[in-house]
mmCIF file of C-alpha atoms in Angstrom:
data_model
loop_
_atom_site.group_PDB
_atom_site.id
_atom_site.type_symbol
_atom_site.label_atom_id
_atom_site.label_comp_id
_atom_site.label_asym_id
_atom_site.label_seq_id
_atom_site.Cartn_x
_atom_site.Cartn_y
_atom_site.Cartn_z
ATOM 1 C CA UNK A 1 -22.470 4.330 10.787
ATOM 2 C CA UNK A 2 -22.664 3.077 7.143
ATOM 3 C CA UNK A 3 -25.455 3.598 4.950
ATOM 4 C CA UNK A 4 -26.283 -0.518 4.319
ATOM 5 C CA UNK A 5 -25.636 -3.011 6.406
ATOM 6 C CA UNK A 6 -23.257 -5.506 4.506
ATOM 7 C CA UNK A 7 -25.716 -8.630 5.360
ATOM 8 C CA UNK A 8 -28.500 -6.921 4.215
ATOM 9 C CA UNK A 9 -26.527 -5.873 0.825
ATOM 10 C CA UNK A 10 -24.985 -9.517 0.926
ATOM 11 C CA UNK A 11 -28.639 -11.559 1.354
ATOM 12 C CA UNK A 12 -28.922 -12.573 -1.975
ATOM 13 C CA UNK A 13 -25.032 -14.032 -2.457
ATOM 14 C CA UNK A 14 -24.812 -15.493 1.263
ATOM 15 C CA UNK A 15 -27.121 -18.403 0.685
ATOM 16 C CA UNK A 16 -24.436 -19.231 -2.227
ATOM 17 C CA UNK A 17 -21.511 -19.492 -0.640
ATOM 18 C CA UNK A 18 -19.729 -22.688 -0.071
ATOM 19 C CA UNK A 19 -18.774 -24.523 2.680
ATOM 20 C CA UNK A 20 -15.245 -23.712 1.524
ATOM 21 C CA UNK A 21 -15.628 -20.048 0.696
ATOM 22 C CA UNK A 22 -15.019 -16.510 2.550
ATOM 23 C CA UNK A 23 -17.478 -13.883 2.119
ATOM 24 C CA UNK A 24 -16.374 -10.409 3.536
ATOM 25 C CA UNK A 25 -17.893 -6.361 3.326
ATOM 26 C CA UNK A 26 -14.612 -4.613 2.164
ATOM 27 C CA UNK A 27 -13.976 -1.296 1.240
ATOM 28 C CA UNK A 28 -13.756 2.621 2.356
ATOM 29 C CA UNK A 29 -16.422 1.898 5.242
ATOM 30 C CA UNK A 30 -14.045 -0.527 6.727
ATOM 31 C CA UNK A 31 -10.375 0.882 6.535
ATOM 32 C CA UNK A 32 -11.101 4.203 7.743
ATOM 33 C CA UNK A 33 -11.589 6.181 4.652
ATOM 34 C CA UNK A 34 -15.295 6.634 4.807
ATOM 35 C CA UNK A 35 -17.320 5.078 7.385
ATOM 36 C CA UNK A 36 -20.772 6.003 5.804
ATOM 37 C CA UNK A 37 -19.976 4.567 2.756
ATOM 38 C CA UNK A 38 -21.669 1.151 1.494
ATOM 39 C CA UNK A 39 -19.673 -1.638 2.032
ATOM 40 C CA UNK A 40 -17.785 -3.652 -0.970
ATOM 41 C CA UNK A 41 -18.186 -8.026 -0.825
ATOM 42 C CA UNK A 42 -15.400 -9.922 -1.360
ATOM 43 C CA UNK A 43 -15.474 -13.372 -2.310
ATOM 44 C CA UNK A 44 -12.752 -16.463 -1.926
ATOM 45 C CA UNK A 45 -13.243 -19.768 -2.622
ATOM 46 C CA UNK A 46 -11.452 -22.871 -5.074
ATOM 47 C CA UNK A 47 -12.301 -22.884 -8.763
ATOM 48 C CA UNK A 48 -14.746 -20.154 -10.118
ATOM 49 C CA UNK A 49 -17.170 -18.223 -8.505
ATOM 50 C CA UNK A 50 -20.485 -20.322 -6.805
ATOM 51 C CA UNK A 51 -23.172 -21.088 -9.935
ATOM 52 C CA UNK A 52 -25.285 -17.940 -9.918
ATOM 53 C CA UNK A 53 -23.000 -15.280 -9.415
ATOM 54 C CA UNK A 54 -22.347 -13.611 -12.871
ATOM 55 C CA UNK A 55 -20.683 -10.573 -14.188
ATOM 56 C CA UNK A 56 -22.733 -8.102 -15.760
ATOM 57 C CA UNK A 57 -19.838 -5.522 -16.503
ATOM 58 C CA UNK A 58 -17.102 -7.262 -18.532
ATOM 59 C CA UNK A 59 -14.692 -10.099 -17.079
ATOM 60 C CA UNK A 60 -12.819 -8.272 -14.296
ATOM 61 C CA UNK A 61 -12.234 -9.647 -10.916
ATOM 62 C CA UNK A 62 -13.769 -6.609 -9.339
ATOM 63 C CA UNK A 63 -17.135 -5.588 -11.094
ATOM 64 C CA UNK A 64 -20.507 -5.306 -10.977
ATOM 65 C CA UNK A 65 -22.648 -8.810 -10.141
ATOM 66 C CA UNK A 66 -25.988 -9.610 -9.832
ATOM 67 C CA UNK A 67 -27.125 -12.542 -7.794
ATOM 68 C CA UNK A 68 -30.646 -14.074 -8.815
ATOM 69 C CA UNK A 69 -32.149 -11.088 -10.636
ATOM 70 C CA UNK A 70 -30.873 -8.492 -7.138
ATOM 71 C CA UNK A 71 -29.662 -5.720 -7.480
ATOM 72 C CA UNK A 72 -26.082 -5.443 -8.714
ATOM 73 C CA UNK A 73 -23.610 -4.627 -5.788
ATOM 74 C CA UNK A 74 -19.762 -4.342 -6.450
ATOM 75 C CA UNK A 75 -18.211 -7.716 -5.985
ATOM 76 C CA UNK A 76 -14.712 -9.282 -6.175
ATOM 77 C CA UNK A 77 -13.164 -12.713 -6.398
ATOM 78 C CA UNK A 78 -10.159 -14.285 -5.929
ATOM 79 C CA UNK A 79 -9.576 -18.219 -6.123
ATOM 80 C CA UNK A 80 -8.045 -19.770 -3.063
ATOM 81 C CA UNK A 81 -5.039 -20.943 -5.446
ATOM 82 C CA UNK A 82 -4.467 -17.891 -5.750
ATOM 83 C CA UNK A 83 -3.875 -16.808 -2.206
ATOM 84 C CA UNK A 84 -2.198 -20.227 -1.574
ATOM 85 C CA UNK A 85 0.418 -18.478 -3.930
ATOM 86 C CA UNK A 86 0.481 -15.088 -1.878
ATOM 87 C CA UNK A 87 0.796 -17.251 0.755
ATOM 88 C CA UNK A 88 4.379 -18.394 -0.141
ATOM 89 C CA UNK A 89 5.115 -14.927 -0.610
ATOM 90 C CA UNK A 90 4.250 -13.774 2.484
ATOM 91 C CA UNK A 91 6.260 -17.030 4.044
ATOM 92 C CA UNK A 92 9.220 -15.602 2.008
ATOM 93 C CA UNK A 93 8.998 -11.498 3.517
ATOM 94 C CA UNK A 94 8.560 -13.300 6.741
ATOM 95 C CA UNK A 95 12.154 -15.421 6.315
ATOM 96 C CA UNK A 96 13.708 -12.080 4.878
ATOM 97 C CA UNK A 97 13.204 -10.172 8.005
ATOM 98 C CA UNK A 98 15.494 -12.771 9.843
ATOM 99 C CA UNK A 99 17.961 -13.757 7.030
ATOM 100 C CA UNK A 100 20.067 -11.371 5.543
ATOM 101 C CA UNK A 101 20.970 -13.896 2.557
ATOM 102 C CA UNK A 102 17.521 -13.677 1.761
ATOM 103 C CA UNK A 103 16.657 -10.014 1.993
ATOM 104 C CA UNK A 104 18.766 -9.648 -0.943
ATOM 105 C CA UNK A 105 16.530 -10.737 -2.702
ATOM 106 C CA UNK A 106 13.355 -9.677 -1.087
ATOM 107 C CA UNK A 107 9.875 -10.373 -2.447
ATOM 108 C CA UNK A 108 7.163 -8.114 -3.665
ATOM 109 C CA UNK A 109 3.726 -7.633 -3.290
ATOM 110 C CA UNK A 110 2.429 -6.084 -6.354
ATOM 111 C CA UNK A 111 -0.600 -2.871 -5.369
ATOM 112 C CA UNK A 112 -3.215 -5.966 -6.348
ATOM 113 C CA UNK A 113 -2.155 -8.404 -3.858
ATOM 114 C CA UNK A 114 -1.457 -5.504 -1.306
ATOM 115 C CA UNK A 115 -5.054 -3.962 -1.810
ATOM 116 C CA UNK A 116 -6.191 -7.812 -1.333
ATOM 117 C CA UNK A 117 -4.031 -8.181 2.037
ATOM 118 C CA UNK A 118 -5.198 -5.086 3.146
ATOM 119 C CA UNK A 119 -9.145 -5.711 2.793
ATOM 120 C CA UNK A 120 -8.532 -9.596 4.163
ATOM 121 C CA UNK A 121 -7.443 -7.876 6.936
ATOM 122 C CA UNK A 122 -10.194 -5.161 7.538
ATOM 123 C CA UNK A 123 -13.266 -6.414 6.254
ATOM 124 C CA UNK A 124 -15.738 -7.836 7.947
ATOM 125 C CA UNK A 125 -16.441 -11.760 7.727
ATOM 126 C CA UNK A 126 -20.331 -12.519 6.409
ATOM 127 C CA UNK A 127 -19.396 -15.820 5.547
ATOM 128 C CA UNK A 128 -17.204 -19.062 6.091
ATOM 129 C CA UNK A 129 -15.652 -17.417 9.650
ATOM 130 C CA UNK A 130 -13.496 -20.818 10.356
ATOM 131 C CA UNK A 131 -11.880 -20.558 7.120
ATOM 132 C CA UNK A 132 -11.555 -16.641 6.925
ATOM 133 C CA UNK A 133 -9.303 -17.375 10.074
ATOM 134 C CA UNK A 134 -7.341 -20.052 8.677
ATOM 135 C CA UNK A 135 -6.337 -17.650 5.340
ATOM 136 C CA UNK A 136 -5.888 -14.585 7.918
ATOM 137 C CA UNK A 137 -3.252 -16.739 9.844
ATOM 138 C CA UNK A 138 -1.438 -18.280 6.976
ATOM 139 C CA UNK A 139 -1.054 -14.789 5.302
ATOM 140 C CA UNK A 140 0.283 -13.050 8.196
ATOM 141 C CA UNK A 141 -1.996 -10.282 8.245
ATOM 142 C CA UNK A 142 -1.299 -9.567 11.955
ATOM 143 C CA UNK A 143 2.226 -8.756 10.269
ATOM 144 C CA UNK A 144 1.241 -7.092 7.217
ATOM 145 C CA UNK A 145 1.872 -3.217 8.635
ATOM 146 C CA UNK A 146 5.907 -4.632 9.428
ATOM 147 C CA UNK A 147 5.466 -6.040 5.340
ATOM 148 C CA UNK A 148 4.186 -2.864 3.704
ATOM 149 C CA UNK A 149 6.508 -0.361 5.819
ATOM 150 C CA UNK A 150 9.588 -2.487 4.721
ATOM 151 C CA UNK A 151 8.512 -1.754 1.208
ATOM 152 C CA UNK A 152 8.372 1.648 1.269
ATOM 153 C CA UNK A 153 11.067 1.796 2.876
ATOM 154 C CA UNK A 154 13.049 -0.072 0.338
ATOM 155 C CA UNK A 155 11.672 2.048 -2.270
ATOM 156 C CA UNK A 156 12.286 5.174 -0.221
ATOM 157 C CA UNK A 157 15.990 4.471 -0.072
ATOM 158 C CA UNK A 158 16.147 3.766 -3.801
ATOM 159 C CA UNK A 159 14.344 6.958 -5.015
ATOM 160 C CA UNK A 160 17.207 8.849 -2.159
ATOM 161 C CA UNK A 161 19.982 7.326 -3.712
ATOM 162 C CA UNK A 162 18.629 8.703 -7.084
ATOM 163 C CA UNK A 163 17.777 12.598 -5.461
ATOM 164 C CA UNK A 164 21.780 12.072 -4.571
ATOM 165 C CA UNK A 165 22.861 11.231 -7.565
ATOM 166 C CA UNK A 166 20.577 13.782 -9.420
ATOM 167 C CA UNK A 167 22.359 16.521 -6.882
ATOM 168 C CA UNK A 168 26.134 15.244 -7.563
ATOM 169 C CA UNK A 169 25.344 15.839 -11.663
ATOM 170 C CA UNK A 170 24.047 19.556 -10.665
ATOM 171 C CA UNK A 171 20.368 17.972 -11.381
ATOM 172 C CA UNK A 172 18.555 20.494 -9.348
ATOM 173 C CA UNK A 173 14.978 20.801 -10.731
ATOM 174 C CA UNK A 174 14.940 16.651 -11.375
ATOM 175 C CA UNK A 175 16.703 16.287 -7.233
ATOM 176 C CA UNK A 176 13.757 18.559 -6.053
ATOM 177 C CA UNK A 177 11.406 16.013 -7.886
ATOM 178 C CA UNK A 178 12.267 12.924 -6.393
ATOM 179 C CA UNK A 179 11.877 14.519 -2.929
ATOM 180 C CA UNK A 180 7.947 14.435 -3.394
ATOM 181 C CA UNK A 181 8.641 10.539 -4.420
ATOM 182 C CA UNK A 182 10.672 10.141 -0.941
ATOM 183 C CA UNK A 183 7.922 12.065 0.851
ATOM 184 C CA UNK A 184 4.971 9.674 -0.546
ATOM 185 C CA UNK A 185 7.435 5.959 0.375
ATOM 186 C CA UNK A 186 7.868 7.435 3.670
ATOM 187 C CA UNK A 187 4.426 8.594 4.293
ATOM 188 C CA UNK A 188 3.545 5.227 2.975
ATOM 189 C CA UNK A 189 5.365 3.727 5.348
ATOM 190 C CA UNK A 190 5.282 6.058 8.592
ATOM 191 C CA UNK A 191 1.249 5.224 8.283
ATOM 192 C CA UNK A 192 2.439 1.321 8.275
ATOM 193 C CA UNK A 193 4.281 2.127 11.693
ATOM 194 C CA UNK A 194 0.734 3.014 13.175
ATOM 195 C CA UNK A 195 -0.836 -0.370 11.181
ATOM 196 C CA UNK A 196 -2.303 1.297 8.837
ATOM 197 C CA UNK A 197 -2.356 -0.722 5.633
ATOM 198 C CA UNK A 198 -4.304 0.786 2.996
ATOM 199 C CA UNK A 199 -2.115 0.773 -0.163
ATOM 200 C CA UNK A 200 -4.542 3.678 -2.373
ATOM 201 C CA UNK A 201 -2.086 6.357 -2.518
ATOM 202 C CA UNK A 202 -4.804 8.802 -2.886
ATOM 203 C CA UNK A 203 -6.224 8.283 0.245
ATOM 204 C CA UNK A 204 -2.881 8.255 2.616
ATOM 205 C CA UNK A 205 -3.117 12.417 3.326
ATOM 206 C CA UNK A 206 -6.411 11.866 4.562
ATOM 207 C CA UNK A 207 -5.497 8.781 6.618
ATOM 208 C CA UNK A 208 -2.446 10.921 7.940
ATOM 209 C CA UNK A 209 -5.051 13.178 9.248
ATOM 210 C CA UNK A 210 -6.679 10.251 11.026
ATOM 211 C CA UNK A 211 -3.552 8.766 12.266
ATOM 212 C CA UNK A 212 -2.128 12.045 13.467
ATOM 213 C CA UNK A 213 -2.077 11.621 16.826
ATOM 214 C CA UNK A 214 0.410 8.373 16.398
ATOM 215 C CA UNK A 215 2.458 9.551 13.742
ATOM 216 C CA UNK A 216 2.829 13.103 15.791
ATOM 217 C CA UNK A 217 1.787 16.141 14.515
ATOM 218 C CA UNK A 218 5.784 17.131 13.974
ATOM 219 C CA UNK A 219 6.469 14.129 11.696
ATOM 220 C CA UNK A 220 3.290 14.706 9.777
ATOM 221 C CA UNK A 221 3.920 18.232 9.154
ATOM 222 C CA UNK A 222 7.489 17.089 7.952
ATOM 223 C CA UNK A 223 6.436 14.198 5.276
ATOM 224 C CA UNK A 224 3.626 16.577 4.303
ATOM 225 C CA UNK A 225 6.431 19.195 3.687
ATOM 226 C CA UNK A 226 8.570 16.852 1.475
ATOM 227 C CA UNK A 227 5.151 15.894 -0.608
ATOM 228 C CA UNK A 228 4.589 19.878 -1.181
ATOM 229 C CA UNK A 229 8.210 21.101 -2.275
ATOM 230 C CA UNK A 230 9.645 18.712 -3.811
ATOM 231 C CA UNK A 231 8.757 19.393 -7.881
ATOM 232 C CA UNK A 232 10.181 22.678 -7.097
ATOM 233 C CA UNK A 233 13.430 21.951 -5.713
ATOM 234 C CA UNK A 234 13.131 25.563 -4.678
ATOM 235 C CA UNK A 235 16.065 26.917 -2.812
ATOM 236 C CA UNK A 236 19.017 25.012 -5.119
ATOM 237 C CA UNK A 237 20.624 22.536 -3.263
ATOM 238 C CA UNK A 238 21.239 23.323 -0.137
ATOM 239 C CA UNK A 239 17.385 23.178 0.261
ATOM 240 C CA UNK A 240 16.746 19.741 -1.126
ATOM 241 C CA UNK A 241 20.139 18.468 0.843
ATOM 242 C CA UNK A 242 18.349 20.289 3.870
ATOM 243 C CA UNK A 243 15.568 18.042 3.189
ATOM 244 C CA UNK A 244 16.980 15.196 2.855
ATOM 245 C CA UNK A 245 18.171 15.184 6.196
ATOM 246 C CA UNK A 246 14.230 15.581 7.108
ATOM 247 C CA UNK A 247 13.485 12.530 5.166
ATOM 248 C CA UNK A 248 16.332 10.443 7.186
ATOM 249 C CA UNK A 249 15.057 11.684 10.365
ATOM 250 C CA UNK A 250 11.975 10.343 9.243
ATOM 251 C CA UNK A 251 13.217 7.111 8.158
ATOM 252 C CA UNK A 252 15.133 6.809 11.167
ATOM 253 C CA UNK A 253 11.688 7.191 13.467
ATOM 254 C CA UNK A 254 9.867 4.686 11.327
ATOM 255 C CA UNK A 255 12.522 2.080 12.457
ATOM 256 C CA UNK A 256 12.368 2.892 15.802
ATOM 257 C CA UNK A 257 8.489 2.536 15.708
ATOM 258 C CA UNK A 258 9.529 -0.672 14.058
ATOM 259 C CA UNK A 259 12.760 -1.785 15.299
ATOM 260 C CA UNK A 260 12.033 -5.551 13.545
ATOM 261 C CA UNK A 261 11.541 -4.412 9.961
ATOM 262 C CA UNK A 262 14.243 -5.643 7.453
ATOM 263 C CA UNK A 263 14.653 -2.118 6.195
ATOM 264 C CA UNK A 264 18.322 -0.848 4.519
ATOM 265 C CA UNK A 265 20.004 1.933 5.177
ATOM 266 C CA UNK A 266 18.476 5.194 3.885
ATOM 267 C CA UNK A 267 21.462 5.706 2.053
ATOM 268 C CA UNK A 268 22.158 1.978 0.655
ATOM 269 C CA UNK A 269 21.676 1.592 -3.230
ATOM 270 C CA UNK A 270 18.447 -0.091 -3.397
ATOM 271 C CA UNK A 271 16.338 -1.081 -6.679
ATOM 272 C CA UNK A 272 12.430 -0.482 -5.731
#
C-alpha cells in the first residue's frame, strides 16, 4: 500500500476546490510503477487555480504548492479550456479509426497531453466525482490504450521504412540503430494492447515485466531483443533484415490484440 493516503496529503487543497473542479492523486502509486510511492494531486477546473493555491517553485504547471502555510506537495493544473481542446482531438482519433480520408491526416497527442490522458484515467478522484466522469467520457479514456497503440504504431512503421532505406544505401551501423527505435514504438504499443497507457518511456521495461503474462513471455523476450541489438547492427544485414521480420511479427500480433486500431501497414511510408 502507499506510504500517504492521497486525502490525507490532499486535506489542506480539498476544502478549495470548486464546485466545478476535479481533484485527483496521480502518479507512480497509481499506474503501476510504484505502489508505495506518495501519490501526486492533480487539479482541473476553468480559469486559474482556486485563490490560495500558489506556486512556490517557479510558474510551471507541475510544481511544488503550498496550500495555507501546509506543507508543499507536488501539484498540477490544467484549465478545463484546455481539455475542452484535447477533447476535439480525441473526437478527431476517434473519426480516424473509421474514415480512411481522415486517417491521412491523423491527429497527435503530444507526451504532455498523453501523460495528462493517462493520469485522468488512473488516478484516483478526491474531488468533484460528477464532473471527473463527465471529462473521463468526453475524452475517451475507456479508448485511450486503442489511441496510444495506433501511435506507436504509426511511428513504428515510419522509423521501418527508414531501417529499409538505411539497408538499401549499405547503411549498416545507422539500419542496426533504428531497430532499437522500432523496438521502443512497438513495445510502446504492444503494452497499449494490454491497456497499459503510461507514456514515460523510462518506465515501459519495467511495466513489460508487470504486463508479462498478457503480452507473453515470447513477444516480450522479442521487443526486448530489438531494444538490446539494435545500435550494433551486429551481424551485417542479414541480421537486422532477420529482425525486421521479428518486429513485423510483432506488429502483426499487436493488431490482432487490436483488430480496430487504424494502424498502416508496417511497411507503408509513414511520417511519425
Amino acid at each position: 500500500m502507499r506510504n500517504d493516503d492521497p486525502k490525507t496529503l490532499a486535506r489542506h487543497i480539498v476544502p478549495l476546490v470548486r464546485p466545478s473542479d476535479v481533484l485527483l492523486a496521480v502518479g507512480p502509486a497509481f499506474d503501476g510503477r510504484d505502489p508505495w510511492a506518495a501519490p501526486q494531486l492533480l487539479l482541473i477546473g476553468p480559469g486559474q487555480p482556486p485563490r490560495g493555491v500558489t506556486a512556490t517553485v517557479g510558474a510551471m504547471r507541475w510544481g511544488t504548492y503550498s496550500v495555507a502555510g501546509s506543507d508543499p506537495v507536488r501539484l498540477g493544473f490544467w484549465t478545463s479550456q484546455e481539455l475542452a481542446a484535447i477533447a476535439e482531438t480525441v473526437e478527431h482519433l476517434a473519426l480516424a479509426a473509421r474514415v480512411p480520408a481522415v486517417r491521412a491526416h491523423f491527429p497527435r497527442l503530444d507526451i504532455g497531453t498523453r501523460k495528462l490522458l493517462h493520469d485522468l484515467r488512473r488516478g484516483e478522484v478526491l474531488a468533484g466525482a460528477s464532473e471527473a466522469a463527465v471529462w473521463r467520457e468526453r475524452l475517451g479514456l475507456d479508448q485511450l490504450h486503442l489511441y496510444v497503440a495506433a501511435i506507436h504504431l504509426r511511428r513504428f512503421a515510419a522509423r521501418r521504412s527508414q531501417a529499409e532505406d538505411l539497408l538499401d544505401d549499405g547503411d549498416i551501423e545507422d539500419a542496426g540503430w533504428m531497430l532499437s527505435e522500432c523496438g521502443a514504438e512497438l513495445l510502446a504499443a504492444l503494452l497499449a494492447a494490454t491497456g497499459e497507457t503510461n507514456p514515460r518511456r523510462h518506465w515501459h521495461p519495467r511495466l513489460l515485466r508487470l504486463h508479462e503474462k498478457t503480452v507473453g513471455a515470447e513477444d516480450a523476450a522479442c521487443v526486448l531483443r530489438l531494444l538490446r541489438q539494435g545500435p550494433c547492427g551486429r551481424g551485417g544485414a542479414a541480421a537486422v533484415r532477420a529482425a525486421l521480420r521479428d518486429a513485423d511479427r510483432l506488429h502483426a500480433g499487436v493488431l490482432r490484440r487490436c483488430p480496430s486500431l487504424p494502424a498502416p501497414s508496417a511497411r507503408s511510408s509513414t511520417v511519425a
